[in-house]
Tab-separated table of C-alpha atoms in Angstrom:
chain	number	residue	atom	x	y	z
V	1	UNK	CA	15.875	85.695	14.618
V	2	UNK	CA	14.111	82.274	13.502
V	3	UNK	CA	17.381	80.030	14.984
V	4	UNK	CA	17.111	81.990	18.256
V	5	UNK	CA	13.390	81.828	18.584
V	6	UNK	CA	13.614	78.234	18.069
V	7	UNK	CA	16.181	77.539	20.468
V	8	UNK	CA	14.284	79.378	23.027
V	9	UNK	CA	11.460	77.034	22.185
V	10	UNK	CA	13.605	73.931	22.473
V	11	UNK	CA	14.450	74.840	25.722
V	12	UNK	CA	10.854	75.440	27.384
V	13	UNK	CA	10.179	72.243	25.651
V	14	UNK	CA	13.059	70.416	27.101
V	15	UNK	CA	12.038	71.449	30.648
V	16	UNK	CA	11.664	68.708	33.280
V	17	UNK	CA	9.547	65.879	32.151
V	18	UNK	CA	7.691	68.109	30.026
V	19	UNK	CA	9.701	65.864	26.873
V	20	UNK	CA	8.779	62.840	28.238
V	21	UNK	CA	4.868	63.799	27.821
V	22	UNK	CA	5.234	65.322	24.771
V	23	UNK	CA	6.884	62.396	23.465
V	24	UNK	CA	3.874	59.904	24.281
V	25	UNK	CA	1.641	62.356	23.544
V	26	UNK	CA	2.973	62.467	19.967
V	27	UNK	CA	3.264	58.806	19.261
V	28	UNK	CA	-0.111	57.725	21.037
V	29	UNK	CA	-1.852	60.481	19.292
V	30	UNK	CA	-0.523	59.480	16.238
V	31	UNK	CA	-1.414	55.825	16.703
V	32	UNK	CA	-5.358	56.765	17.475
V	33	UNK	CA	-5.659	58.746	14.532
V	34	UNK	CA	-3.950	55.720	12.333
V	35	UNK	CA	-6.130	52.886	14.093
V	36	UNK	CA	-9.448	54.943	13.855
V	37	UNK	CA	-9.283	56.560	10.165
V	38	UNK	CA	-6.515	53.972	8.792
V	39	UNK	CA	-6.722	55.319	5.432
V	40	UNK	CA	-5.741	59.433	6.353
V	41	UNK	CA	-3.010	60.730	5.079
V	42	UNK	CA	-3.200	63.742	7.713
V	43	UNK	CA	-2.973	60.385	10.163
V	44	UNK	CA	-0.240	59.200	8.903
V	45	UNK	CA	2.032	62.181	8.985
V	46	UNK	CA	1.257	62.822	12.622
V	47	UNK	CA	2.018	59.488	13.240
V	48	UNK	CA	5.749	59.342	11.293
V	49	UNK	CA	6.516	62.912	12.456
V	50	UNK	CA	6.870	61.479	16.402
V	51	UNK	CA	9.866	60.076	15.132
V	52	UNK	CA	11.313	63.544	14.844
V	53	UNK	CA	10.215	64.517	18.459
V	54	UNK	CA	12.211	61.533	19.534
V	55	UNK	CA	15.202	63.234	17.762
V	56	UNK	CA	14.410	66.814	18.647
V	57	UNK	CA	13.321	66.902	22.121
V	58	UNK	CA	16.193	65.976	24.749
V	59	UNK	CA	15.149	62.662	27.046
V	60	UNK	CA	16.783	59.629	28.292
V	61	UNK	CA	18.557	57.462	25.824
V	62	UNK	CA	17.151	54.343	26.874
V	63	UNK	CA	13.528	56.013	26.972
V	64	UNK	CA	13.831	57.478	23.459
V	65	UNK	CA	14.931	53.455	22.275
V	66	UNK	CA	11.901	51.614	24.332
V	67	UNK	CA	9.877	54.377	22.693
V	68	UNK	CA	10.987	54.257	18.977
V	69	UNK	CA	11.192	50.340	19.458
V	70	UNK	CA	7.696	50.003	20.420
V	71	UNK	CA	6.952	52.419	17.661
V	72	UNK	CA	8.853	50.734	14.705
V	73	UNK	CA	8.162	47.274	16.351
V	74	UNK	CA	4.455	47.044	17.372
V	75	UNK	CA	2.331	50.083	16.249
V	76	UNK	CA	3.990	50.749	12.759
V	77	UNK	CA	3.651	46.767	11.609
V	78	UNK	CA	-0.514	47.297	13.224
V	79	UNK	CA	-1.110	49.914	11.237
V	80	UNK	CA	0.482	49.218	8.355
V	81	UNK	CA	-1.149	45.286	7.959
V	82	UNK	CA	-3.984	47.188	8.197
V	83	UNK	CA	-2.920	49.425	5.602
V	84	UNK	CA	-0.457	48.078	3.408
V	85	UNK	CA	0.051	51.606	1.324
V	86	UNK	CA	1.347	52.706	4.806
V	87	UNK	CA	3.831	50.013	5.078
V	88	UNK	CA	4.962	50.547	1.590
V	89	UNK	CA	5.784	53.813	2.295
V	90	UNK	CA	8.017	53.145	4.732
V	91	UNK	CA	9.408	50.579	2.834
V	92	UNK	CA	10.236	53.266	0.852
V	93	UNK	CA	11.468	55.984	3.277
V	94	UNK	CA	13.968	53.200	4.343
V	95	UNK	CA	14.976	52.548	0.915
V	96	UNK	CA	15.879	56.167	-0.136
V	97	UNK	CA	17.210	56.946	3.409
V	98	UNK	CA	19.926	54.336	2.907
V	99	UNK	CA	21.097	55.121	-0.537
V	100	UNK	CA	21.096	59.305	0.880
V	101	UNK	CA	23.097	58.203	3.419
V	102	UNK	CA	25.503	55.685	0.997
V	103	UNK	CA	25.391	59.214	-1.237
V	104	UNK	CA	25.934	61.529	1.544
V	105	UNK	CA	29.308	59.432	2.480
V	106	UNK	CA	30.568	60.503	-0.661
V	107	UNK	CA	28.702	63.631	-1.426
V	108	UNK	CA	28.521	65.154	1.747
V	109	UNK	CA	32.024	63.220	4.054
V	110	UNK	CA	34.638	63.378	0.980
V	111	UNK	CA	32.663	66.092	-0.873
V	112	UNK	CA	32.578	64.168	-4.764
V	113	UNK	CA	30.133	65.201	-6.687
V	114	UNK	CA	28.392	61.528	-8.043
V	115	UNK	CA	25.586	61.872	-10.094
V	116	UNK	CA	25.586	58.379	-11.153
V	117	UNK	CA	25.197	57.084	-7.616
V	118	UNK	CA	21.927	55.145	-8.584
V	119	UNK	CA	24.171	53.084	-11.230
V	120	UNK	CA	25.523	50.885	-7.697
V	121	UNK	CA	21.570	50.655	-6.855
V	122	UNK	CA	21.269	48.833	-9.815
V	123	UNK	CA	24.270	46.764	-10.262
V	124	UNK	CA	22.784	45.087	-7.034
V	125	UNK	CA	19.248	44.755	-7.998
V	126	UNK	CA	20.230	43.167	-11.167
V	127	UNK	CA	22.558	41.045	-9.303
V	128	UNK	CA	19.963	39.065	-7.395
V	129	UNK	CA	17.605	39.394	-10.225
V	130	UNK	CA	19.634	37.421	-12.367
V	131	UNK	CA	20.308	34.423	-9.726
V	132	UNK	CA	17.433	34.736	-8.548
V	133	UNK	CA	15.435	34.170	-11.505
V	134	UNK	CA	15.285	31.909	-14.365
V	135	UNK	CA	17.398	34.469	-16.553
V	136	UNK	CA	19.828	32.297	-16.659
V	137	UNK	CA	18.038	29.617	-18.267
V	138	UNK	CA	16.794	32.006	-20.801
V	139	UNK	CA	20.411	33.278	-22.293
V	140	UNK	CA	19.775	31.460	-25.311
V	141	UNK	CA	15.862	32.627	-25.610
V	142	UNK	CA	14.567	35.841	-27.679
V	143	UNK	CA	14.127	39.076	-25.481
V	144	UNK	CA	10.697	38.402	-23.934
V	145	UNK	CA	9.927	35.131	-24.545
V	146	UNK	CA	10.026	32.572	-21.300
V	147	UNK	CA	9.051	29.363	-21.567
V	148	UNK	CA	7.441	28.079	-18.464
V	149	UNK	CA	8.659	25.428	-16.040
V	150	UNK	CA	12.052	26.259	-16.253
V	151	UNK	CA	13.843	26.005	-12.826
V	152	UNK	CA	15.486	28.705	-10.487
V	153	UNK	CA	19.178	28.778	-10.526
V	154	UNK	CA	19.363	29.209	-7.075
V	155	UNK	CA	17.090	28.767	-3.635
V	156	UNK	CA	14.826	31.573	-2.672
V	157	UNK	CA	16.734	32.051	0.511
V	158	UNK	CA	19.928	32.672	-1.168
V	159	UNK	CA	18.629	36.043	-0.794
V	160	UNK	CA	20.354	36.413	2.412
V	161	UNK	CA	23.749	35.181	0.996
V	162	UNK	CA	23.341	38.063	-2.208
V	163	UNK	CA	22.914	40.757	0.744
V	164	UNK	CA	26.102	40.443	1.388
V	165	UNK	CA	28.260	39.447	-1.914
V	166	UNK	CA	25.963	43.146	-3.192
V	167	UNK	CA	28.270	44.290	-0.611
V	168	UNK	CA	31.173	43.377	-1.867
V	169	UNK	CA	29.997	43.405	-5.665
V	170	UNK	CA	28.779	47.284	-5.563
V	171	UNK	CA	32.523	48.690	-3.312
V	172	UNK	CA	34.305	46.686	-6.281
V	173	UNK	CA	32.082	48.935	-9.015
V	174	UNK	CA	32.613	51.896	-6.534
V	175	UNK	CA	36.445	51.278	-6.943
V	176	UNK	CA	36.250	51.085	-10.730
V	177	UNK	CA	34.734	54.075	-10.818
V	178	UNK	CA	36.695	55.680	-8.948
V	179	UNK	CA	39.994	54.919	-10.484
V	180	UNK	CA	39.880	56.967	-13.435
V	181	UNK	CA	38.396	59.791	-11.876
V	182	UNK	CA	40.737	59.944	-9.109
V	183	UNK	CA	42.405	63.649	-10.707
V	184	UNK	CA	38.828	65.141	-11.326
V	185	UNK	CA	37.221	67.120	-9.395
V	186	UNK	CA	34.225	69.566	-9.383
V	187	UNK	CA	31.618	69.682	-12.574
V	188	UNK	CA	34.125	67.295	-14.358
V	189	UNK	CA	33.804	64.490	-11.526
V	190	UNK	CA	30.091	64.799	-12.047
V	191	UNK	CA	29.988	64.652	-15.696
V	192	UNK	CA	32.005	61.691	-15.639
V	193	UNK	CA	30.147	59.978	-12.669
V	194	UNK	CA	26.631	60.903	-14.969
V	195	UNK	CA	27.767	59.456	-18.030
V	196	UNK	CA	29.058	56.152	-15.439
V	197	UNK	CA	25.308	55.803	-13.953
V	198	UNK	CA	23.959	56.250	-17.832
V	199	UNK	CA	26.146	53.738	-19.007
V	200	UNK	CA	24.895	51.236	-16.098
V	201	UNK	CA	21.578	52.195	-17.474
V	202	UNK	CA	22.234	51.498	-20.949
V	203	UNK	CA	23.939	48.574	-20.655
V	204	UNK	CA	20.752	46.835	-18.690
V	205	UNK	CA	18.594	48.211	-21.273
V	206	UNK	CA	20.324	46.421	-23.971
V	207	UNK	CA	22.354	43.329	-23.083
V	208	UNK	CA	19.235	41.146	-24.343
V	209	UNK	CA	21.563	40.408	-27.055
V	210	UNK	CA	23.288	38.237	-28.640
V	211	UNK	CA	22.960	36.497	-24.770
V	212	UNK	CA	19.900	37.521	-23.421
V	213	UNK	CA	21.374	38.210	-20.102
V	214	UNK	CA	19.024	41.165	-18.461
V	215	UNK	CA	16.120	40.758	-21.041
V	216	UNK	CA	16.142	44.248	-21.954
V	217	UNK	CA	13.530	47.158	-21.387
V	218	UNK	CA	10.859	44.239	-20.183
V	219	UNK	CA	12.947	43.576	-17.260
V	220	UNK	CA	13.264	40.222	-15.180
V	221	UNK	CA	10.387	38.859	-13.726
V	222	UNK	CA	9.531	36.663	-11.849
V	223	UNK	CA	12.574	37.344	-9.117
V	224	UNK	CA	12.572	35.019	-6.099
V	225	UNK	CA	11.826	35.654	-2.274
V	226	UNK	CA	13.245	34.338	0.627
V	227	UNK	CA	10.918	31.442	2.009
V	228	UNK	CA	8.133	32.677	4.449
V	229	UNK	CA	8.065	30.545	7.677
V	230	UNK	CA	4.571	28.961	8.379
V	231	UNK	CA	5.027	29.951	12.151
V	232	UNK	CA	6.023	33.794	11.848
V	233	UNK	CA	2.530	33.883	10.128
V	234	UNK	CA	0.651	31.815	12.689
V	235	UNK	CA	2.348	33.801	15.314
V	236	UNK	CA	1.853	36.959	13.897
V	237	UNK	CA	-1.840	36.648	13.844
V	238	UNK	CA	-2.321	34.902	17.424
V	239	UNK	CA	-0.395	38.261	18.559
V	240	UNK	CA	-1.941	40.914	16.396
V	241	UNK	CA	-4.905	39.039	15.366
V	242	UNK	CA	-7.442	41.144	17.176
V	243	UNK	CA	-6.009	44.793	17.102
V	244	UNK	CA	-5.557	44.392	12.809
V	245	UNK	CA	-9.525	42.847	12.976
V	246	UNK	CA	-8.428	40.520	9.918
V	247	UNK	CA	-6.193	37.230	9.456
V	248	UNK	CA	-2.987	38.470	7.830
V	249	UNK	CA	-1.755	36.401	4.616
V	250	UNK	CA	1.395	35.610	3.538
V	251	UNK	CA	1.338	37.973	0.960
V	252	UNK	CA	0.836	40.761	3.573
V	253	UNK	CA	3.585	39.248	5.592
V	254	UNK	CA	6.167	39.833	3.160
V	255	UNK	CA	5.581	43.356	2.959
V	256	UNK	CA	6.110	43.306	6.677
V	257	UNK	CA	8.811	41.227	6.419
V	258	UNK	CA	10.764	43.429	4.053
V	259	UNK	CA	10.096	46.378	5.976
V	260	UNK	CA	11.458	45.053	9.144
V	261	UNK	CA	14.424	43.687	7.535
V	262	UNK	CA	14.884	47.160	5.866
V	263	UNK	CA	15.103	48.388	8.786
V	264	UNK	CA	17.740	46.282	9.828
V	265	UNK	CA	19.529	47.395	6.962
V	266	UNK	CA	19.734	50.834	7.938
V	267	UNK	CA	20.258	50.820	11.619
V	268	UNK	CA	23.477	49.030	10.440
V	269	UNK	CA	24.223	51.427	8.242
V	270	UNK	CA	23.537	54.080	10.725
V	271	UNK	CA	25.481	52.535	12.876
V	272	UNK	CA	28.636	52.144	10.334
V	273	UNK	CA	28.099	55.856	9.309
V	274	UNK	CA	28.110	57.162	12.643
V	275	UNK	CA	31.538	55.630	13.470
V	276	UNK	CA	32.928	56.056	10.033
V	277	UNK	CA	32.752	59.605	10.484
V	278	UNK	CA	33.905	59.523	14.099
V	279	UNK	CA	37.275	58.065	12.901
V	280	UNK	CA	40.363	58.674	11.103
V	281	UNK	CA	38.656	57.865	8.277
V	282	UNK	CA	35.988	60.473	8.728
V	283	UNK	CA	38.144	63.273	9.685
V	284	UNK	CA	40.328	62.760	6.881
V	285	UNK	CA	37.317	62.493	4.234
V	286	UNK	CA	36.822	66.054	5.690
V	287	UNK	CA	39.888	67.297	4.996
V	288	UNK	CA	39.746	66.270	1.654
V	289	UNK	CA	36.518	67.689	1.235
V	290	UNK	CA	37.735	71.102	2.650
V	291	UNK	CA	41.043	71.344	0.885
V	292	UNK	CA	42.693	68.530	-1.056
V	293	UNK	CA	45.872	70.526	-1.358
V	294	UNK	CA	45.944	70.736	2.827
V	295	UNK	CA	45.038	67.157	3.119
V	296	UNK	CA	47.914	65.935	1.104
V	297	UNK	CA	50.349	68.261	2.922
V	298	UNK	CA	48.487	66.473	5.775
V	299	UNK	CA	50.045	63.410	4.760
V	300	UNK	CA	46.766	62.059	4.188
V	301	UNK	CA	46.590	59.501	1.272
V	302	UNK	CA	44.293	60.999	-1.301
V	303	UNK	CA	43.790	58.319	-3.375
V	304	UNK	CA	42.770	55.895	-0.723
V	305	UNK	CA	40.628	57.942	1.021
V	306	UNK	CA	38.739	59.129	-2.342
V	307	UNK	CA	38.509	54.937	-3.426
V	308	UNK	CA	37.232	54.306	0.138
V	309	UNK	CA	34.638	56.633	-0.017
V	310	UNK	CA	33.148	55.399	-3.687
V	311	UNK	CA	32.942	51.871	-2.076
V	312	UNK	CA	31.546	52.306	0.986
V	313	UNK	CA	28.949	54.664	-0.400
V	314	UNK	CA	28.054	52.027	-3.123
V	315	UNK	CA	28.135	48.953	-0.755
V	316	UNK	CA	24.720	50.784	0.879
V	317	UNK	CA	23.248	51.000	-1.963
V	318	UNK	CA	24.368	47.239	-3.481
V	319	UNK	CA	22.502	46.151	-0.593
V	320	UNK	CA	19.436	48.042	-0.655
V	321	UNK	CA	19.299	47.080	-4.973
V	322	UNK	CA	18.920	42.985	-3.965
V	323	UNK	CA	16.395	44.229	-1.451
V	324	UNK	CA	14.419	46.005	-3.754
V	325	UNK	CA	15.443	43.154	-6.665
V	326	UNK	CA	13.391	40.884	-4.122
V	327	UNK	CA	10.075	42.998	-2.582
V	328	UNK	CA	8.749	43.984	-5.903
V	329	UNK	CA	10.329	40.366	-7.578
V	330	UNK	CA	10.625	42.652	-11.105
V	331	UNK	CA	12.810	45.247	-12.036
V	332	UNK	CA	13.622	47.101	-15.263
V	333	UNK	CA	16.043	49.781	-16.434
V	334	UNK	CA	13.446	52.790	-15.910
V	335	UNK	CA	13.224	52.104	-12.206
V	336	UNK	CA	17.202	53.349	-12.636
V	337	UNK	CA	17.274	56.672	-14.687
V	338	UNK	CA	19.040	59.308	-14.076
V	339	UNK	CA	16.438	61.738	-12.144
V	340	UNK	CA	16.743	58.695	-9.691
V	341	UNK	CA	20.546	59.964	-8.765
V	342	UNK	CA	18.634	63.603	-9.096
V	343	UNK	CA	16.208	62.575	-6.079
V	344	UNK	CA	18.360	61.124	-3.902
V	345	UNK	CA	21.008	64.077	-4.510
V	346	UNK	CA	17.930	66.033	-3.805
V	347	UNK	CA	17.229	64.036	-0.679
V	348	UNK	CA	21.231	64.856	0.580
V	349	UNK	CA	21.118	68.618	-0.038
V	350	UNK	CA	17.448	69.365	1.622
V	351	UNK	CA	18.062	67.405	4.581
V	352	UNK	CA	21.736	68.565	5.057
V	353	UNK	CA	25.065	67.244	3.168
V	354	UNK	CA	26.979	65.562	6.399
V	355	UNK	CA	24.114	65.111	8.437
V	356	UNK	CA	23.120	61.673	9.518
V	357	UNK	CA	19.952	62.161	10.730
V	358	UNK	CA	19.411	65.046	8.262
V	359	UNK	CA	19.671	63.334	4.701
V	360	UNK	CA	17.432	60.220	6.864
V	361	UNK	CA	15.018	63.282	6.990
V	362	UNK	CA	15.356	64.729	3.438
V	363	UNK	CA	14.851	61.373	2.259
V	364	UNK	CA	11.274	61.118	4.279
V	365	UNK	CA	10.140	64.653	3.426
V	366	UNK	CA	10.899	63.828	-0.612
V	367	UNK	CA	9.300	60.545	0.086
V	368	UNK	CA	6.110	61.351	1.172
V	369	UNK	CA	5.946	64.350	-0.843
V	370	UNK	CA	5.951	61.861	-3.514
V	371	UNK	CA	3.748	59.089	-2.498
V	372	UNK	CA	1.066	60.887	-0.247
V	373	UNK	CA	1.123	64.626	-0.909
V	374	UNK	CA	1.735	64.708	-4.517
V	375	UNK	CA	-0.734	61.682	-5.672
V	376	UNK	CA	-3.059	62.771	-2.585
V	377	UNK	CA	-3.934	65.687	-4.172
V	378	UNK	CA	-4.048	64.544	-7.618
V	379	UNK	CA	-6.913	61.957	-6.490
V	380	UNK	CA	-8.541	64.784	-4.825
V	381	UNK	CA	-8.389	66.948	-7.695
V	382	UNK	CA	-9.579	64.117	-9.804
V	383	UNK	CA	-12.492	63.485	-7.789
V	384	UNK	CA	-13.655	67.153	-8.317
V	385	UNK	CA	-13.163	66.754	-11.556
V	386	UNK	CA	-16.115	63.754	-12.055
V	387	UNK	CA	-18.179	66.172	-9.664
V	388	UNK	CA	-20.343	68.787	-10.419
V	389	UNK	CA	-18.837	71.431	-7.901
V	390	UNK	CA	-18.407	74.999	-8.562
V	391	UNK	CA	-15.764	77.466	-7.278
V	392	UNK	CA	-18.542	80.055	-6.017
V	393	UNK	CA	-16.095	83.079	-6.550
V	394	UNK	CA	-15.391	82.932	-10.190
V	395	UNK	CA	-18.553	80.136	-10.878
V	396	UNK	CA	-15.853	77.981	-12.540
V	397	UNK	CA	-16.751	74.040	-13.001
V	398	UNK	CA	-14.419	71.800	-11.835
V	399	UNK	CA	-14.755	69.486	-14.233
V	400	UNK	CA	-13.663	71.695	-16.574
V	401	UNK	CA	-10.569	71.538	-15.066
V	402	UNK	CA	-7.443	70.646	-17.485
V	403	UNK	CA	-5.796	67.795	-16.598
V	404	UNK	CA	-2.596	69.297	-17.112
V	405	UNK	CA	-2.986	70.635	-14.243
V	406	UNK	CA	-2.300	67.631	-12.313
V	407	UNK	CA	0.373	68.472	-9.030
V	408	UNK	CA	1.962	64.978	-9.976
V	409	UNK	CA	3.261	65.900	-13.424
V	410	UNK	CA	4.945	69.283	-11.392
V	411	UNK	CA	6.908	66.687	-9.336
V	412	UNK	CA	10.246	68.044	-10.243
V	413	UNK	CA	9.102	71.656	-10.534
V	414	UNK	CA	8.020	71.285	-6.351
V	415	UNK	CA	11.525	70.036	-5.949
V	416	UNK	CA	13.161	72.560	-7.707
V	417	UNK	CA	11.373	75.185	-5.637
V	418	UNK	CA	12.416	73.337	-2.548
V	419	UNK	CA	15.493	73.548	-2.840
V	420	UNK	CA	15.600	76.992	-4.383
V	421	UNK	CA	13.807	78.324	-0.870
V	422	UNK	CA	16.374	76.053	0.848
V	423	UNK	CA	19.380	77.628	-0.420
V	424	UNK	CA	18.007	81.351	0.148
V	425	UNK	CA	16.772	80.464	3.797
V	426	UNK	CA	18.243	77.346	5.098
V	427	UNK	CA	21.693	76.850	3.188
V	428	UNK	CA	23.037	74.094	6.011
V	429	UNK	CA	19.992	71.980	5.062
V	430	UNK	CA	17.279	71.052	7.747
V	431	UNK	CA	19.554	69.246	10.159
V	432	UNK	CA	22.602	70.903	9.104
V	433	UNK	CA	25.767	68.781	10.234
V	434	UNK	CA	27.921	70.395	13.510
V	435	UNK	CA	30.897	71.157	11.346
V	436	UNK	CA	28.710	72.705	8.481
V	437	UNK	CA	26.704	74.848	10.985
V	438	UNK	CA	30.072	75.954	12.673
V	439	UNK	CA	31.423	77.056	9.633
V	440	UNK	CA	27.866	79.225	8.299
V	441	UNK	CA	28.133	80.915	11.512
V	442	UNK	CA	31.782	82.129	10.904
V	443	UNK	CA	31.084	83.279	7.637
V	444	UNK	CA	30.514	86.555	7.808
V	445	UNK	CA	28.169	86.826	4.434
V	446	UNK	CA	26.203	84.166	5.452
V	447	UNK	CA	25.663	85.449	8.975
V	448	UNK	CA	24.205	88.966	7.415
């Protein structure tokens, strides 16, 4: 009854140029609210949610890119100078988006359990951060200790260089991993792929010795950028100057700068996804997700297929680890745990395993559930807490509020609910993938 309601909606919606309106009603809306109250959340949400009306209602092609162009290109980089929380959220949204869709390659296309995916995430942070530091004038030093004035191994705009030998660095891991678990499948594949992304965890958190190679639980610090051009500042405020009401520093412009070359990043790898899966190589990944008996009989080679899918998957997220290795210029074995691999498995499953634009979506919803939502209301609830409101119903103080109460320490308890409500009511995910939808509609227990 919801699907079919829905659909009717879509298509009133889709009517005419009704689309077209709704569209620039979305993203201009969104864009007031942002420039007038540039520190609301509520703003904010409208203003990233258009993106989904350019996905959901039907338009022209070349309408729907002018519009998201202008939107990713001009109003986002406005409003988030003006608000660089905004811009770092993004930042993130791309960040998780690409390693959900390096995951759902192998996850949701070949159908391998991994829940060590975050282990390739790291292997190409630490790969930057290690030439791109002064780590490697430090082998010989004690775990912590750094004298100063040492030099940089390499340039700062090597950077470019390491985004793609990450490539190749992380599909060589991929294939190593891989190999011996080419005969598992099921809960074994994804004990043995946890106990990989532990090992990749462990092994950062303690090669400090005898050669002090990632300096242990302190992490690497301080981890070059690529050099900022005088002019893209200069330019950047003669443009934008008077909408942002500020000059923009260089500081600032980094964080713009990463978040546009994110992007780049994952339009590629949009782009690669989409016509992986639209090729031999996709259609047999499916048939060795559906049945790997069938597929061999198929004469498809399972071993190749299995290894291709482990490296392409972990070439996305080599990439995205020297990007990350290079925003935040530190990096330390806890920003690689395990519940990582959990979030972005997460990310896969609510947004829908084989759906391109649906794990890009999971990863946005889990994203801003943790950054805005989540820490939102904590603040909020902290603010009551130094007040001296009442609850007028049951005359309770809010300051005597326990602070274990916080919504930020429930984190994983809101996910597990998610997903629990997901699988009862929306097993296919929330863009469910054409072949995945097909095949919940022919099952006949699903369908009741």
């Amino acid at each position: 009854m919801t699907d079919r309601f829905s659909t009717v909606l879509l298509r009133q919606l889709n009517a005419g140029i009704l689309p077209y309106l709704l569209i620039l009603a979305h993203i201009g809306l969104g864009s007031v609210l942002v420039y007038v109250a540039p520190r609301s959340n509520i703003a904010f949400l409208v203003l990233i949610s258009s993106l989904l009306s350019l996905y959901v209602l039907k338009a022209d092609q070349r309408f729907k890119l002018v519009a998201g162009a202008v939107l990713a290109l001009l109003i986002i980089p406005v409003i988030g100078v003006r608000n660089i929380f905004y811009l770092e959220v993004i930042f993130q949204i791309s960040v998780f988006a690409a390693l959900a869709l390096g995951l759902n390659i192998v996850v949701g296309f070949a159908g391998l359990l991994d829940l060590g995916y975050v282990a390739f995430y790291a292997v190409g942070a630490y790969l930057w951060a290690f030439f791109g530091s002064q780590q490697y004038f430090v082998l010989s030093f004690a775990p912590g200790t750094q004298p100063s004035n040492l030099p940089f191994l390499l340039p700062g705009d090597a950077f470019y260089l390491f985004l793609f030998i990450a490539i190749i660095i992380a599909a060589l891991t991929g294939i190593l991993l891989g190999l011996p678990v080419l005969r598992l499948r099921g809960d074994y594949l994804a004990i043995v792929t946890l106990g990989f992304g532990e090992v990749i965890r462990v092994l950062a958190n303690n090669l400090d010795k005898p050669l002090n190679f990632t300096n242990g639980p302190q992490g690497i610090t301080p981890i070059q950028r690529p050099t900022m051009p005088e002019w893209a500042v200069q330019g950047f405020n003669d443009l934008f100057g008077p909408l942002i009401g500020h000059t923009v520093s260089p500081a600032d412009m980094y964080n713009l700068f990463f978040y546009l070359l994110a992007l780049l990043v994952i339009l590629v790898i949009i782009l690669v996804t989409r016509r992986l899966n639209d090729s031999k190589i996709g259609r047999a990944w499916t048939a060795v997700r559906e049945d790997e008996t069938a597929a061999i009989a198929m004469g498809i080679p399972l071993v190749r297929m299995k290894l291709a899918a482990f490296a392409v998957g972990a070439s996305f997220a080599g990439v995205m680890g020297v990007l990350l290795a290079a925003s935040r210029t530190f990096i330390s074995p806890e920003s690689f745990s395990f519940m990582q691999s959990i979030g972005v498995l997460s990310m896969v499953i609510l947004g829908g395993s084989g759906s391109i634009p649906g794990v890009i979506l999971g990863a946005a919803v889990v994203t801003i559930l943790n950054l805005q939502i989540l820490q939102g209301f904590s603040l909020y609830l902290s603010e009551l807490r130094q007040s001296e409101a009442i609850i007028p119903l049951i005359n309770f103080a809010w300051k005597d509020l326990s602070t274990q109460l916080d919504p930020a320490k429930y984190q994983r308890l809101f996910f597990g609910l998610i997903l629990i409500l997901m699988m009862i009511f929306r097993p296919a995910g929330l863009i469910p993938a054409k072949r995945r939808r097909r095949k919940l509609a022919d099952d006949p227990a699903t369908a009741e």
